[in-house]
Coordinates of C-alpha atoms in Angstrom, one line a residue:
X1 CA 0.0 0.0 0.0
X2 CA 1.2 3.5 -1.2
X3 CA 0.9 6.3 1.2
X4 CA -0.7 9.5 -0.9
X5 CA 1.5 13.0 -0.9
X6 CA -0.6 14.3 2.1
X7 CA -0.8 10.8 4.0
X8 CA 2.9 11.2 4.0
X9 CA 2.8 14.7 5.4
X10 CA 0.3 14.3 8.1
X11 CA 2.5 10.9 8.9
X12 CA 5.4 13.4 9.3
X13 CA 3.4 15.8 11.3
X14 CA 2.7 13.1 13.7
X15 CA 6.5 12.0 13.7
X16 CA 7.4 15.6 14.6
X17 CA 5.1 16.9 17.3
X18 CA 6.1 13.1 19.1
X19 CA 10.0 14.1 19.0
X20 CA 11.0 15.1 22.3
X21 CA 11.9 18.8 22.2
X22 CA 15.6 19.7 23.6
X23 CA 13.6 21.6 26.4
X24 CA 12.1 18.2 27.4
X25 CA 15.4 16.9 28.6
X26 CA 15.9 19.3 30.5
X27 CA 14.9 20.3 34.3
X28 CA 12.7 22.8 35.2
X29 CA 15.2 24.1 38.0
X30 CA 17.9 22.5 39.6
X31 CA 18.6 23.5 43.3
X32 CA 22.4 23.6 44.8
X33 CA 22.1 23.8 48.5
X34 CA 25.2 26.0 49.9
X35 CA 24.8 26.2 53.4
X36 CA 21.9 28.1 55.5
X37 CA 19.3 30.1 53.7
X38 CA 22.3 30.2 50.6
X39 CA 20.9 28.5 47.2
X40 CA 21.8 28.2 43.7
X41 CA 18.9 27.9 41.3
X42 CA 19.8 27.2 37.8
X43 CA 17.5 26.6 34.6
X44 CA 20.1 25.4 31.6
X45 CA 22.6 28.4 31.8
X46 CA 20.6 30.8 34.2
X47 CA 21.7 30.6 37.1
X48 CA 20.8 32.9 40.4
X49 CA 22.3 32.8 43.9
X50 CA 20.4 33.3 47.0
X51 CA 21.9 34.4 50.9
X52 CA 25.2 32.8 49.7
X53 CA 28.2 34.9 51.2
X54 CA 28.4 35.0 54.8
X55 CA 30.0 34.5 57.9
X56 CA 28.4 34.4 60.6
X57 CA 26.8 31.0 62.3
X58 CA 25.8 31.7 65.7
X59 CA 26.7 28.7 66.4
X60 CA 23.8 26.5 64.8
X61 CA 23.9 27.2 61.6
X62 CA 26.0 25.4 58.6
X63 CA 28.2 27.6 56.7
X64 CA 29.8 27.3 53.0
X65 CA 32.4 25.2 52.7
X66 CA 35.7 27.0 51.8
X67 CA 36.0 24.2 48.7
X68 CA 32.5 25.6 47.6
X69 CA 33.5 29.0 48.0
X70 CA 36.6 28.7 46.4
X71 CA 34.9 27.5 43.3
X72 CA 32.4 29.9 43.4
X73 CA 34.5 32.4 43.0
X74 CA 36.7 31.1 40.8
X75 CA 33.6 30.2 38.4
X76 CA 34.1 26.8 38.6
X77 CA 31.2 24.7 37.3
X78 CA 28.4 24.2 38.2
X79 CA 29.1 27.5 40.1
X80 CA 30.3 29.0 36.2
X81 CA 27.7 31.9 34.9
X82 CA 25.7 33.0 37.9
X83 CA 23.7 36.0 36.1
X84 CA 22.6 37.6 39.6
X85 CA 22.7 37.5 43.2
X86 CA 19.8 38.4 45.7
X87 CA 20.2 39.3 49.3
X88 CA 17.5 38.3 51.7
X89 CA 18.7 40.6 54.3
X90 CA 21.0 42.5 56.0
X91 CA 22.0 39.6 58.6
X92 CA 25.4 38.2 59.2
X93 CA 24.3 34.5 58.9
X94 CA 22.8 35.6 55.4
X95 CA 25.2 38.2 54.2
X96 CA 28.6 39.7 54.4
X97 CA 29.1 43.1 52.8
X98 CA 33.0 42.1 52.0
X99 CA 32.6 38.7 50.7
X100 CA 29.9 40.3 48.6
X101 CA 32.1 43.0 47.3
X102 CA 34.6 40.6 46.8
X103 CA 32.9 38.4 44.7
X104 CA 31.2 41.3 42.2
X105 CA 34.6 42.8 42.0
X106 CA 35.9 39.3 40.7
X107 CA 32.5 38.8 38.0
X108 CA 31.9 41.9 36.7
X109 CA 28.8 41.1 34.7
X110 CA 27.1 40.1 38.2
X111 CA 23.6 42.0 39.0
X112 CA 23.0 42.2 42.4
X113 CA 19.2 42.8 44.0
X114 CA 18.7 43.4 48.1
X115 CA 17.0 45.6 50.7
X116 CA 18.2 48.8 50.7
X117 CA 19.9 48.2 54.2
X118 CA 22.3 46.0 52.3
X119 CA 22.8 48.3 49.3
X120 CA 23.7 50.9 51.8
X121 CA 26.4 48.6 53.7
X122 CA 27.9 47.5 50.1
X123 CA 28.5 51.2 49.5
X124 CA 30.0 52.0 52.5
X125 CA 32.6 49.9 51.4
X126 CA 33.9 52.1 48.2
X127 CA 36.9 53.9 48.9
X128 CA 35.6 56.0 45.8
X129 CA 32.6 56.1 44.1
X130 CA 32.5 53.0 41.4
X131 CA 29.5 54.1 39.2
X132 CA 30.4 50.8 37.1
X133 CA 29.9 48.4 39.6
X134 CA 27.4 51.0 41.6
X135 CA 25.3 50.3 38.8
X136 CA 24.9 47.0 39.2
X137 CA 23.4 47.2 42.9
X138 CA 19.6 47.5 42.5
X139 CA 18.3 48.4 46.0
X140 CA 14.7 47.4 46.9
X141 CA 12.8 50.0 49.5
X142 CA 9.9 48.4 50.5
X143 CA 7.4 49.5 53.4
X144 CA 5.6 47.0 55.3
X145 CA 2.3 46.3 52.7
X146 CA 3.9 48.6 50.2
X147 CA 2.9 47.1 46.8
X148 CA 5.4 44.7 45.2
X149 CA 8.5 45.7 43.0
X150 CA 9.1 44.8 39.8
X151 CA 12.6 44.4 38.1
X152 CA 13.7 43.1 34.5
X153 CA 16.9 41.6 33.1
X154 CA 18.6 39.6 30.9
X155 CA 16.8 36.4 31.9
X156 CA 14.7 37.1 34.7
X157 CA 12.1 38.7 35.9
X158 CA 12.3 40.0 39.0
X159 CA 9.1 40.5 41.8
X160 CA 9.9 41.3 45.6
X161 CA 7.6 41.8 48.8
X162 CA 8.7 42.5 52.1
X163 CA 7.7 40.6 54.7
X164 CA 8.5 40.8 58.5
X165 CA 11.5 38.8 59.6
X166 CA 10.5 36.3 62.4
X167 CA 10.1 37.7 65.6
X168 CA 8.6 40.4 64.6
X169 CA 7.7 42.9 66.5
X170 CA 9.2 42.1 69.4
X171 CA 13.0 41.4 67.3
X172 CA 13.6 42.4 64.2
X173 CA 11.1 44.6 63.4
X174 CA 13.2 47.0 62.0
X175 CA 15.0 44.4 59.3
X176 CA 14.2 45.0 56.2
X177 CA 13.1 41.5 55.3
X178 CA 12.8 40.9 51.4
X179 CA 10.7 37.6 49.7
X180 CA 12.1 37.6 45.8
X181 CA 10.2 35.6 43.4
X182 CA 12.0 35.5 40.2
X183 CA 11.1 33.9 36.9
X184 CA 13.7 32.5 34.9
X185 CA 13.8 32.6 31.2
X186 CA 10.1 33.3 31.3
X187 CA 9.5 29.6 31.9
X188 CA 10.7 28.6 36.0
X189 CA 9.4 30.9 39.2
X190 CA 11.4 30.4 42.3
X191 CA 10.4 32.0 45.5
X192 CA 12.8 32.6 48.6
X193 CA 11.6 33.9 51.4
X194 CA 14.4 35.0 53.9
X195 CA 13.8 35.1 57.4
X196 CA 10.1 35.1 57.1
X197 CA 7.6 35.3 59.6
X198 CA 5.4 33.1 60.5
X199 CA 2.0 35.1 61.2
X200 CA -0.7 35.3 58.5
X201 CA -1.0 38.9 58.9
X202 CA 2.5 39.7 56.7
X203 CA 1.0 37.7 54.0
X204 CA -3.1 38.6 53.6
X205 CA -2.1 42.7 52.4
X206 CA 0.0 40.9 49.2
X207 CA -2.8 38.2 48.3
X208 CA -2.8 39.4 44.6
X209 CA 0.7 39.1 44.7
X210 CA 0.7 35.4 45.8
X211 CA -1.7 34.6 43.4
X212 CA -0.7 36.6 40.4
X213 CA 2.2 33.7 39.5
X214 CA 3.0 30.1 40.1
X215 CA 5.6 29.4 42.0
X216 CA 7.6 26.4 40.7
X217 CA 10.3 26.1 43.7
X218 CA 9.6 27.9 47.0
X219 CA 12.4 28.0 49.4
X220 CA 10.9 28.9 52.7
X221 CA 12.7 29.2 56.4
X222 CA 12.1 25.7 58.1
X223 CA 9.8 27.3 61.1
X224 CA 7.0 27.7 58.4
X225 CA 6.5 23.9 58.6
X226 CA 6.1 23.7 61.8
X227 CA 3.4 25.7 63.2
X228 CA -0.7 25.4 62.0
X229 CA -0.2 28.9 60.8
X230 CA 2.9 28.3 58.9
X231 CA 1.2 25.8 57.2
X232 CA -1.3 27.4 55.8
X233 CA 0.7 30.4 55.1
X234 CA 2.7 28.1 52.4
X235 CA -0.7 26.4 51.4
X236 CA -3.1 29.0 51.2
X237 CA -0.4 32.1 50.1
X238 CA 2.5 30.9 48.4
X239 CA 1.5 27.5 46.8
X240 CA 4.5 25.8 45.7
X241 CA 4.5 23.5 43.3
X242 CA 7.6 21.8 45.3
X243 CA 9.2 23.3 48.8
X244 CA 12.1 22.7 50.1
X245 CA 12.9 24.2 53.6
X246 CA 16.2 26.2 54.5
X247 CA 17.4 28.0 57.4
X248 CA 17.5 24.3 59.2
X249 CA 19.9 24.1 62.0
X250 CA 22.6 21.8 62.5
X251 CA 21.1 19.4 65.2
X252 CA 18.5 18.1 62.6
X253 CA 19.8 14.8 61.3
X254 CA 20.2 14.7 57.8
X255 CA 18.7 11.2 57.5
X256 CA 14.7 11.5 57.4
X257 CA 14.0 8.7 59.3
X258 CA 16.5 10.2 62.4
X259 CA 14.2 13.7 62.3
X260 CA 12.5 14.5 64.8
X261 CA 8.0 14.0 64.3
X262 CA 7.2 17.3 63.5
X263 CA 10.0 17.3 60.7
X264 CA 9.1 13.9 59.2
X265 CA 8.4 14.2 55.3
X266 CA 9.5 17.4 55.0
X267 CA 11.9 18.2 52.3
X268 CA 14.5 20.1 53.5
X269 CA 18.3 21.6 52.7
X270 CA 20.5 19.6 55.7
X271 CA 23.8 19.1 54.1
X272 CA 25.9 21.5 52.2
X273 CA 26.6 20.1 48.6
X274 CA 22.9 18.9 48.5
X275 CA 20.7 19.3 45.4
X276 CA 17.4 18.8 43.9
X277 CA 15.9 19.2 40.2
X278 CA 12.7 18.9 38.9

């Protein structure tokens, strides 16, 4: 039997839309766990870094292993082609103003996005005025409730709330506490969240916000899991397609089945070196 000319088109119509598309191999995001609330989220060759230079552990907290760092700065891969790095805020277990420096002084194509607070303490830094490199530190000055922000560049799209840091108001109420939900090449929304607090009432004045995107990968601070509020906080507002907790201290084991109850199932960042892709 002889196929007709347009029996042998729609045949290799068929054969076409079947093929697997180079975007199909691919994940969505890939998640690097560096230590704390630090995270490198990647989509092919996009690749963003959250909370990732600091110093300060207090004692609990994991911090970056020098090897990671090392490579990091030295572009080593997969650490090669970070496009941008966001700062939570301005705390020393999320981020050191030198280090920072440091490292945007080594890649100068590097964007950086933070509260203001941190913009202010990367400044203080300049012996004289850089407008090269002061140009790439994009400063977010958010009120409590103000409406979001909205950034663009090469890559991503940028959206930012602030939200009280935990504790708040008796600690902290002062921090300027940033949640960045970036898209990356139009395709993969990651959300991380900082120090976040865990009380409905940061969350209800931005509901268009939470529901104006999907959020592929949230990345929230560990104590969100663990309180009735919290819980719905990351159901009913940020609905993630996939979470994984950070900010997890050092005494939880990182075998799930050593947790403690109220951590069992969770998916959380333990170990430094970590990842996840989807």
């Amino acid at each position: 039997m002889h196929n007709t000319p347009t029996q042998l088109l729609a045949l290799t119509m068929l054969a076409l839309f079947a093929m697997p598309s180079f975007a199909d191999d691919q994940p969505s995001w890939r998640a690097h766990y560096l230590a704390n609330a630090g995270v490198m989220v990647s989509r092919g060759d996009t690749k963003i870094l959250f909370d990732p230079f600091f110093r300060s552990d207090y004692g609990i907290y994991d911090r970056v292993p020098v090897a990671t760092e090392a490579a990091l700065f030295k572009g080593e891969p997969p650490w090669d082609g970070i496009d941008a790095v966001f700062i939570s805020h301005h705390h020393g277990d999320h981020f050191d103003p030198a280090v920072v420096m440091s490292f945007l002084r080594a890649w100068p194509t590097v964007e950086l996005f933070g509260p203001q607070q941190a913009i202010t303490a990367l400044l203080a830094l300049q012996e004289q005025p850089d407008t090269t490199l002061s140009s790439r530190l994009h400063g977010i000055a958010l009120e409590r409730d103000s409406a979001a922000a909205q950034l663009t560049m090469k890559g991503l799209q940028i959206e930012a709330v602030r939200v009280a840091h935990s504790g708040w108001p008796e600690r902290h109420a002062h921090v300027e506490n940033i949640v960045f939900r970036v898209t990356l090449d139009n395709v993969t929304t990651v959300m991380h969240l900082g120090d976040a607090d865990s009380d409905s009432q940061h969350y209800e004045p931005h509901s268009s916000f939470w529901q104006g995107r999907t959020t592929n990968l949230a990345l929230p601070p560990v104590w969100l899991f663990l309180t009735d509020m919290g819980r719905a906080i990351l159901h009913k507002y940020i609905g993630a397609d996939h979470s994984i907790g950070i900010h997890v201290d050092t005494s939880v084991a990182d075998e799930k089945e050593h947790r403690p109850p109220e951590l069992e199932g969770l998916d959380l960042f333990t170990r430094p070196g970590e990842t996840r892709s989807k």
